[in-house]
Tab-separated table of C-alpha atoms in Angstrom:
chain	number	residue	atom	x	y	z
B	1	UNK	CA	8.523	19.543	11.172
B	2	UNK	CA	7.021	20.914	14.269
B	3	UNK	CA	3.596	19.749	15.853
B	4	UNK	CA	2.242	23.168	15.178
B	5	UNK	CA	3.207	23.346	11.725
B	6	UNK	CA	1.679	19.692	11.124
B	7	UNK	CA	-1.592	20.752	12.591
B	8	UNK	CA	-1.595	24.045	10.445
B	9	UNK	CA	-0.920	22.107	7.333
B	10	UNK	CA	-3.719	19.550	8.179
B	11	UNK	CA	-6.163	22.227	8.892
B	12	UNK	CA	-5.496	23.959	5.662
B	13	UNK	CA	-5.672	20.702	3.838
B	14	UNK	CA	-9.194	19.948	5.332
B	15	UNK	CA	-10.437	23.291	4.381
B	16	UNK	CA	-9.311	22.698	0.894
B	17	UNK	CA	-10.912	19.307	0.798
B	18	UNK	CA	-14.230	20.728	2.070
B	19	UNK	CA	-14.154	23.419	-0.570
B	20	UNK	CA	-13.428	21.005	-3.228
B	21	UNK	CA	-16.235	18.686	-2.348
B	22	UNK	CA	-18.652	21.691	-1.977
B	23	UNK	CA	-17.913	22.762	-5.342
B	24	UNK	CA	-17.831	19.334	-6.963
B	25	UNK	CA	-20.453	18.417	-9.640
B	26	UNK	CA	-20.960	15.042	-7.737
B	27	UNK	CA	-21.486	11.660	-9.178
B	28	UNK	CA	-24.000	11.411	-11.981
B	29	UNK	CA	-25.605	8.087	-10.896
B	30	UNK	CA	-25.386	5.394	-8.078
B	31	UNK	CA	-26.270	2.111	-9.815
B	32	UNK	CA	-23.600	-0.395	-10.379
B	33	UNK	CA	-23.218	-1.926	-13.711
B	34	UNK	CA	-24.769	-5.376	-14.081
B	35	UNK	CA	-22.627	-8.253	-12.516
B	36	UNK	CA	-21.837	-10.682	-15.336
B	37	UNK	CA	-22.433	-14.381	-14.228
B	38	UNK	CA	-19.346	-16.615	-14.548
B	39	UNK	CA	-20.354	-20.051	-15.611
B	40	UNK	CA	-18.660	-23.182	-14.015
B	41	UNK	CA	-17.429	-24.838	-17.332
B	42	UNK	CA	-15.170	-27.701	-17.358
B	43	UNK	CA	-12.587	-28.253	-14.538
B	44	UNK	CA	-9.375	-26.542	-15.718
B	45	UNK	CA	-6.367	-25.240	-13.801
B	46	UNK	CA	-2.778	-24.103	-15.067
B	47	UNK	CA	0.016	-22.457	-13.433
B	48	UNK	CA	1.084	-19.779	-16.035
B	49	UNK	CA	3.706	-17.808	-14.144
B	50	UNK	CA	6.337	-18.535	-11.427
B	51	UNK	CA	8.826	-15.603	-11.199
B	52	UNK	CA	11.617	-15.362	-8.774
B	53	UNK	CA	13.084	-11.989	-8.135
B	54	UNK	CA	16.903	-11.550	-9.012
B	55	UNK	CA	16.888	-8.269	-7.429
B	56	UNK	CA	15.572	-9.203	-3.946
B	57	UNK	CA	11.917	-8.663	-3.513
B	58	UNK	CA	8.786	-8.931	-5.955
B	59	UNK	CA	5.564	-7.988	-4.298
B	60	UNK	CA	1.841	-6.867	-4.783
B	61	UNK	CA	0.940	-8.139	-8.235
B	62	UNK	CA	-2.035	-6.765	-10.136
B	63	UNK	CA	-3.736	-8.239	-13.234
B	64	UNK	CA	-4.177	-6.049	-16.395
B	65	UNK	CA	-6.727	-7.391	-18.836
B	66	UNK	CA	-5.884	-7.629	-22.500
B	67	UNK	CA	-7.605	-8.540	-25.729
B	68	UNK	CA	-5.278	-11.390	-26.214
B	69	UNK	CA	-4.867	-12.572	-22.702
B	70	UNK	CA	-3.609	-10.660	-19.652
B	71	UNK	CA	-0.534	-9.368	-17.976
B	72	UNK	CA	0.889	-9.461	-14.451
B	73	UNK	CA	2.406	-6.215	-13.003
B	74	UNK	CA	4.247	-5.856	-9.556
B	75	UNK	CA	6.823	-3.874	-8.031
B	76	UNK	CA	10.338	-5.217	-7.567
B	77	UNK	CA	13.782	-4.041	-5.943
B	78	UNK	CA	16.149	-4.768	-3.304
B	79	UNK	CA	13.357	-4.534	-0.824
B	80	UNK	CA	9.917	-2.987	-0.212
B	81	UNK	CA	9.726	1.144	-0.262
B	82	UNK	CA	13.528	1.277	-1.281
B	83	UNK	CA	15.004	3.694	-4.058
B	84	UNK	CA	15.691	1.040	-6.601
B	85	UNK	CA	12.084	-0.161	-6.906
B	86	UNK	CA	10.301	-0.248	-10.252
B	87	UNK	CA	7.302	-1.734	-11.881
B	88	UNK	CA	7.632	-4.972	-13.776
B	89	UNK	CA	5.304	-6.740	-16.286
B	90	UNK	CA	4.720	-10.108	-17.827
B	91	UNK	CA	2.339	-10.469	-20.690
B	92	UNK	CA	0.575	-13.969	-20.829
B	93	UNK	CA	-1.128	-14.802	-24.220
B	94	UNK	CA	-2.679	-17.847	-25.776
B	95	UNK	CA	-1.100	-19.663	-28.466
B	96	UNK	CA	-2.795	-21.158	-31.596
B	97	UNK	CA	-2.539	-24.721	-29.770
B	98	UNK	CA	-4.482	-23.357	-26.598
B	99	UNK	CA	-1.399	-23.108	-24.410
B	100	UNK	CA	-0.851	-20.087	-22.361
B	101	UNK	CA	2.568	-18.602	-22.756
B	102	UNK	CA	4.222	-16.145	-20.308
B	103	UNK	CA	6.790	-13.743	-21.919
B	104	UNK	CA	9.820	-12.210	-20.087
B	105	UNK	CA	9.578	-9.907	-17.325
B	106	UNK	CA	10.106	-6.259	-18.547
B	107	UNK	CA	10.811	-3.249	-16.479
B	108	UNK	CA	7.659	-1.499	-17.517
B	109	UNK	CA	7.587	1.715	-15.400
B	110	UNK	CA	10.775	3.416	-13.814
B	111	UNK	CA	10.954	5.980	-11.167
B	112	UNK	CA	12.682	8.302	-13.321
B	113	UNK	CA	10.277	7.916	-16.259
B	114	UNK	CA	7.213	8.367	-14.062
B	115	UNK	CA	8.613	11.452	-12.566
B	116	UNK	CA	9.210	12.979	-15.872
B	117	UNK	CA	5.788	12.032	-17.008
B	118	UNK	CA	4.110	13.718	-13.883
B	119	UNK	CA	2.277	16.923	-14.282
B	120	UNK	CA	3.918	18.927	-12.742
B	121	UNK	CA	7.172	17.017	-12.803
B	122	UNK	CA	8.379	15.531	-9.361
B	123	UNK	CA	10.923	13.364	-7.869
B	124	UNK	CA	9.672	9.634	-7.457
B	125	UNK	CA	11.708	7.973	-4.698
B	126	UNK	CA	9.881	4.559	-4.777
B	127	UNK	CA	6.809	2.916	-6.149
B	128	UNK	CA	4.147	0.525	-4.723
B	129	UNK	CA	0.727	-1.083	-5.480
B	130	UNK	CA	-0.506	-0.699	-8.886
B	131	UNK	CA	-3.754	-1.525	-10.506
B	132	UNK	CA	-5.407	-1.097	-13.859
B	133	UNK	CA	-7.294	1.883	-14.826
B	134	UNK	CA	-10.271	0.440	-16.521
B	135	UNK	CA	-11.665	3.596	-17.714
B	136	UNK	CA	-8.529	4.349	-19.792
B	137	UNK	CA	-7.195	1.703	-22.292
B	138	UNK	CA	-3.678	0.969	-21.160
B	139	UNK	CA	-3.894	3.097	-18.031
B	140	UNK	CA	-2.744	2.609	-14.534
B	141	UNK	CA	-3.202	3.728	-10.918
B	142	UNK	CA	0.211	3.658	-9.245
B	143	UNK	CA	1.068	4.362	-5.638
B	144	UNK	CA	3.983	6.856	-5.628
B	145	UNK	CA	6.308	8.015	-2.884
B	146	UNK	CA	8.258	11.216	-3.384
B	147	UNK	CA	8.981	11.926	0.330
B	148	UNK	CA	8.759	9.946	3.439
B	149	UNK	CA	7.250	6.448	3.455
B	150	UNK	CA	4.036	4.982	2.776
B	151	UNK	CA	2.228	7.428	5.057
B	152	UNK	CA	3.145	10.101	2.725
B	153	UNK	CA	2.172	8.116	-0.523
B	154	UNK	CA	-0.070	9.393	-3.257
B	155	UNK	CA	-1.871	8.014	-6.157
B	156	UNK	CA	-1.033	8.874	-9.666
B	157	UNK	CA	-3.234	8.289	-12.574
B	158	UNK	CA	-0.902	7.157	-15.457
B	159	UNK	CA	-1.210	7.082	-19.212
B	160	UNK	CA	0.966	4.503	-20.634
B	161	UNK	CA	2.722	4.459	-24.191
B	162	UNK	CA	4.554	1.722	-26.028
B	163	UNK	CA	7.924	2.319	-23.983
B	164	UNK	CA	6.472	3.573	-20.573
B	165	UNK	CA	4.549	6.331	-19.018
B	166	UNK	CA	3.717	9.425	-21.204
B	167	UNK	CA	1.490	11.339	-18.642
B	168	UNK	CA	0.811	11.206	-15.080
B	169	UNK	CA	-1.032	13.360	-12.588
B	170	UNK	CA	-1.492	13.041	-8.916
B	171	UNK	CA	-5.286	12.260	-7.727
B	172	UNK	CA	-6.682	14.971	-5.524
B	173	UNK	CA	-7.787	12.819	-2.544
B	174	UNK	CA	-7.391	14.794	0.596
B	175	UNK	CA	-7.377	15.537	3.573
B	176	UNK	CA	-3.467	15.756	3.672
B	177	UNK	CA	-2.813	17.449	0.390
B	178	UNK	CA	-3.553	14.286	-1.448
B	179	UNK	CA	-0.936	12.469	0.680
B	180	UNK	CA	-1.084	9.310	2.512
B	181	UNK	CA	-3.413	7.678	-0.158
B	182	UNK	CA	-2.895	4.309	-1.693
B	183	UNK	CA	-4.461	1.858	-3.915
B	184	UNK	CA	-4.702	-2.089	-3.920
B	185	UNK	CA	-7.934	-3.252	-5.531
B	186	UNK	CA	-9.729	-3.099	-8.866
B	187	UNK	CA	-12.210	-0.494	-9.933
B	188	UNK	CA	-15.903	-1.104	-10.225
B	189	UNK	CA	-18.010	0.037	-12.963
B	190	UNK	CA	-21.240	2.138	-12.809
B	191	UNK	CA	-24.287	1.625	-15.013
B	192	UNK	CA	-23.664	5.253	-16.703
B	193	UNK	CA	-20.361	4.260	-17.761
B	194	UNK	CA	-18.378	5.839	-15.050
B	195	UNK	CA	-16.185	4.007	-12.467
B	196	UNK	CA	-15.043	4.164	-8.785
B	197	UNK	CA	-11.709	3.279	-7.278
B	198	UNK	CA	-11.320	1.648	-3.755
B	199	UNK	CA	-8.501	3.395	-2.144
B	200	UNK	CA	-7.385	4.183	1.638
B	201	UNK	CA	-5.862	6.526	3.799
B	202	UNK	CA	-3.036	5.469	5.996
B	203	UNK	CA	-2.077	8.312	8.367
B	204	UNK	CA	-3.496	8.718	11.754
B	205	UNK	CA	-7.397	7.530	11.541
B	206	UNK	CA	-7.008	5.061	8.736
B	207	UNK	CA	-10.033	4.446	6.652
B	208	UNK	CA	-11.113	3.030	3.280
B	209	UNK	CA	-12.059	5.420	0.466
B	210	UNK	CA	-14.620	5.156	-2.328
B	211	UNK	CA	-13.331	7.408	-5.171
B	212	UNK	CA	-16.082	8.107	-7.759
B	213	UNK	CA	-15.022	9.526	-11.129
B	214	UNK	CA	-17.085	11.433	-13.656
B	215	UNK	CA	-17.214	10.058	-17.179
B	216	UNK	CA	-14.593	12.752	-18.251
B	217	UNK	CA	-12.047	11.296	-15.511
B	218	UNK	CA	-12.438	13.957	-12.771
B	219	UNK	CA	-12.582	12.957	-9.199
B	220	UNK	CA	-16.442	13.628	-8.686
B	221	UNK	CA	-16.993	12.366	-5.196
B	222	UNK	CA	-15.393	10.831	-2.047
B	223	UNK	CA	-17.010	8.491	0.562
B	224	UNK	CA	-15.285	6.963	3.633
B	225	UNK	CA	-15.360	3.518	5.041
B	226	UNK	CA	-14.820	4.204	8.786
B	227	UNK	CA	-14.715	1.590	11.655
B	228	UNK	CA	-14.712	2.811	15.196
B	229	UNK	CA	-11.668	1.694	16.882
B	230	UNK	CA	-10.419	-0.190	13.851
B	231	UNK	CA	-7.889	0.521	11.187
B	232	UNK	CA	-9.512	-0.554	7.999
B	233	UNK	CA	-7.299	-0.223	4.974
B	234	UNK	CA	-7.184	-1.907	1.397
B	235	UNK	CA	-10.897	-2.324	0.785
B	236	UNK	CA	-11.836	-5.006	-1.746
B	237	UNK	CA	-15.222	-4.096	-3.086
B	238	UNK	CA	-17.532	-6.688	-4.765
B	239	UNK	CA	-20.804	-5.476	-6.261
B	240	UNK	CA	-23.607	-7.948	-5.746
B	241	UNK	CA	-26.256	-6.133	-7.972
B	242	UNK	CA	-26.956	-2.537	-9.017
B	243	UNK	CA	-27.491	-1.248	-5.516
B	244	UNK	CA	-25.451	-3.632	-3.219
B	245	UNK	CA	-22.064	-4.232	-2.738
B	246	UNK	CA	-19.692	-5.758	0.056
B	247	UNK	CA	-16.223	-4.488	0.897
B	248	UNK	CA	-13.614	-6.702	2.536
B	249	UNK	CA	-10.831	-4.675	4.471
B	250	UNK	CA	-7.580	-5.421	6.126
B	251	UNK	CA	-7.111	-4.349	9.723
B	252	UNK	CA	-3.830	-2.689	10.007
B	253	UNK	CA	-3.820	-3.559	13.615
B	254	UNK	CA	-2.007	-7.000	13.737
B	255	UNK	CA	-3.268	-7.834	17.240
B	256	UNK	CA	-6.959	-8.390	16.258
B	257	UNK	CA	-6.436	-10.839	13.380
B	258	UNK	CA	-9.765	-10.545	11.907
B	259	UNK	CA	-11.026	-9.634	8.454
B	260	UNK	CA	-13.185	-6.428	8.289
B	261	UNK	CA	-16.343	-5.860	6.214
B	262	UNK	CA	-18.759	-2.948	5.520
B	263	UNK	CA	-21.574	-2.802	2.935
B	264	UNK	CA	-23.427	-0.364	0.766
B	265	UNK	CA	-27.197	-0.642	-0.253
B	266	UNK	CA	-27.281	2.448	-2.423
B	267	UNK	CA	-24.622	2.016	-4.819
B	268	UNK	CA	-21.688	3.284	-2.803
B	269	UNK	CA	-23.470	6.548	-1.831
B	270	UNK	CA	-23.017	5.586	1.792
B	271	UNK	CA	-21.297	2.690	3.598
B	272	UNK	CA	-22.091	0.902	6.891
B	273	UNK	CA	-19.775	1.044	9.579
B	274	UNK	CA	-16.758	-1.173	9.182
B	275	UNK	CA	-17.016	-4.227	11.611
B	276	UNK	CA	-14.880	-7.281	12.392
B	277	UNK	CA	-16.152	-10.747	10.922
B	278	UNK	CA	-15.535	-14.256	12.251
B	279	UNK	CA	-12.861	-14.778	9.531
B	280	UNK	CA	-9.296	-14.975	10.778
B	281	UNK	CA	-6.893	-12.781	8.921
B	282	UNK	CA	-3.130	-12.046	9.668
B	283	UNK	CA	-3.427	-8.187	8.573
B	284	UNK	CA	-3.248	-9.351	5.041
B	285	UNK	CA	-5.282	-8.014	2.007
B	286	UNK	CA	-7.629	-10.424	0.390
B	287	UNK	CA	-8.903	-10.635	-3.145
B	288	UNK	CA	-12.454	-11.095	-4.038
B	289	UNK	CA	-14.590	-11.668	-7.279
B	290	UNK	CA	-18.287	-11.444	-8.026
B	291	UNK	CA	-19.502	-14.553	-9.882
B	292	UNK	CA	-22.951	-13.290	-10.224
B	293	UNK	CA	-26.219	-14.147	-8.483
B	294	UNK	CA	-24.812	-12.999	-5.224
B	295	UNK	CA	-21.821	-15.477	-5.388
B	296	UNK	CA	-18.274	-14.563	-4.582
B	297	UNK	CA	-15.014	-16.092	-4.829
B	298	UNK	CA	-12.388	-15.064	-2.214
B	299	UNK	CA	-8.690	-15.648	-1.888
B	300	UNK	CA	-7.337	-15.119	1.549
B	301	UNK	CA	-4.958	-16.025	4.271
B	302	UNK	CA	-7.840	-17.110	6.518
B	303	UNK	CA	-6.506	-20.228	8.471
B	304	UNK	CA	-5.223	-19.494	11.948
B	305	UNK	CA	-3.237	-22.843	11.928
B	306	UNK	CA	-1.619	-21.778	8.650
B	307	UNK	CA	-1.575	-18.186	8.198
B	308	UNK	CA	0.854	-18.273	5.488
B	309	UNK	CA	-1.354	-20.479	3.190
B	310	UNK	CA	-3.577	-18.782	0.657
B	311	UNK	CA	-7.065	-20.285	0.429
B	312	UNK	CA	-9.976	-20.026	-2.085
B	313	UNK	CA	-13.493	-19.941	-0.542
B	314	UNK	CA	-16.965	-19.618	-2.151
B	315	UNK	CA	-19.923	-17.685	-0.806
B	316	UNK	CA	-23.474	-18.177	-2.225
B	317	UNK	CA	-25.052	-15.606	-0.032
B	318	UNK	CA	-23.157	-12.402	-0.723
B	319	UNK	CA	-20.460	-13.000	1.764
B	320	UNK	CA	-22.270	-13.944	4.824
B	321	UNK	CA	-20.983	-17.639	4.845
B	322	UNK	CA	-18.175	-19.526	3.070
B	323	UNK	CA	-17.067	-22.679	1.958
B	324	UNK	CA	-13.456	-23.765	1.701
B	325	UNK	CA	-12.455	-24.921	-1.834
B	326	UNK	CA	-8.530	-25.279	-2.089
B	327	UNK	CA	-5.416	-24.221	-0.348
B	328	UNK	CA	-2.269	-23.059	-1.725
B	329	UNK	CA	0.388	-23.837	0.805
B	330	UNK	CA	3.204	-21.535	1.552
B	331	UNK	CA	5.581	-24.229	2.873
B	332	UNK	CA	6.708	-21.954	5.691
B	333	UNK	CA	6.859	-18.845	3.752
B	334	UNK	CA	4.041	-16.374	3.224
B	335	UNK	CA	1.673	-16.218	0.099
B	336	UNK	CA	0.469	-12.616	0.132
B	337	UNK	CA	-1.434	-10.044	-1.688
B	338	UNK	CA	-3.709	-12.012	-4.023
B	339	UNK	CA	-5.438	-10.584	-6.938
B	340	UNK	CA	-8.560	-12.196	-8.785
B	341	UNK	CA	-9.932	-11.255	-12.142
B	342	UNK	CA	-12.406	-12.544	-14.516
B	343	UNK	CA	-11.206	-13.067	-18.021
B	344	UNK	CA	-14.182	-13.904	-19.863
B	345	UNK	CA	-15.148	-17.573	-21.357
B	346	UNK	CA	-15.494	-18.865	-17.746
B	347	UNK	CA	-11.754	-18.312	-16.858
B	348	UNK	CA	-10.381	-16.785	-13.797
B	349	UNK	CA	-6.840	-15.504	-13.085
B	350	UNK	CA	-5.337	-15.403	-9.581
B	351	UNK	CA	-1.963	-14.105	-8.765
B	352	UNK	CA	-0.025	-13.391	-5.496
B	353	UNK	CA	3.442	-12.872	-4.127
B	354	UNK	CA	5.254	-16.021	-2.825
B	355	UNK	CA	8.424	-16.871	-0.715
B	356	UNK	CA	7.731	-14.050	1.543
B	357	UNK	CA	7.735	-11.461	-1.310
B	358	UNK	CA	10.626	-13.186	-3.261
B	359	UNK	CA	8.588	-13.807	-6.406
B	360	UNK	CA	5.168	-13.628	-8.195
B	361	UNK	CA	3.082	-16.669	-9.073
B	362	UNK	CA	-0.033	-16.795	-11.318
B	363	UNK	CA	-2.642	-19.336	-11.960
B	364	UNK	CA	-5.460	-19.761	-14.723
B	365	UNK	CA	-8.503	-21.650	-13.574
B	366	UNK	CA	-12.249	-22.320	-14.155
B	367	UNK	CA	-14.975	-21.952	-11.671
B	368	UNK	CA	-15.641	-25.677	-12.644
B	369	UNK	CA	-12.345	-26.521	-11.056
B	370	UNK	CA	-12.761	-24.384	-8.077
B	371	UNK	CA	-15.958	-26.002	-7.140
B	372	UNK	CA	-14.594	-29.521	-7.802
B	373	UNK	CA	-11.913	-28.788	-5.051
B	374	UNK	CA	-14.570	-28.016	-2.338
B	375	UNK	CA	-13.911	-29.726	0.920
């Protein structure tokens, strides 16, 4: 495509985006839902999943909450962004004797099935990062590529049935006709029952996105997380109270090797400029979980001497300072793309890809165990 055609396409897209925002009803409220406090409890830790890919690569796991436990979903194929990648899922439930049991890995979403479920139908070449749609029981947000690579990806909101997707629609998150948008991090709930989705734009001037949904599921508002001279992507947003939240972002530029951050003081209506922190980061996403009372648990590759190791750290002051708690060693291969979710009853699930994208691992732990590991 010629440069002129690309510029024309972008201009039309920006105009459509501005028109859409002008006519938007807007978000109905800007107060986050109350942050539940996770109690320490007894010290418990258990590895509940250790999956090795038989196809080549398994990467970017997410945690889906369930009434009887949780499940872990990831994309798997010969290699990332290839035309044989599908979404796999393992259900993890608790038996009557208290043991946690992982089922068999199932091919849950195929490219063909998702393409047929899309409205309008479209070719799906490959699949990427996927997270739970917490506003829709059993729903997903899936990163979908129909043409090109990740820079031309879009986000599909998917309704699931017993055997796979039954309906999907691409989210309208311009400015490039809904393309170059991806997801990585869990949703955040608002006091009025609506939700927001952290997302990001990966073409040209990269930036984080805060996507507000109305209670009926429409995209009601978009806010940017920008940083001058930086390339912030994959925002992980942690609410601290009804008005304050902190976002941790990956810098796509591998040369700076610093974790990025920005904050909101008005429930996500506006975000401060993205800036570098003093925390080392090898251009890798992090996971973070609000523990209540301004406390945060983070899983990150934050050791410059061992960038493949995944470390757990605690903050008692909203992310201003951190205490290292535990290290998961990569043994020369990378542990990447962590995800943390609270499961109730004081339990926390952590999953990540291991063996430099060759498998998926998941642990269950309590905050009491994490605190007991503190250096």
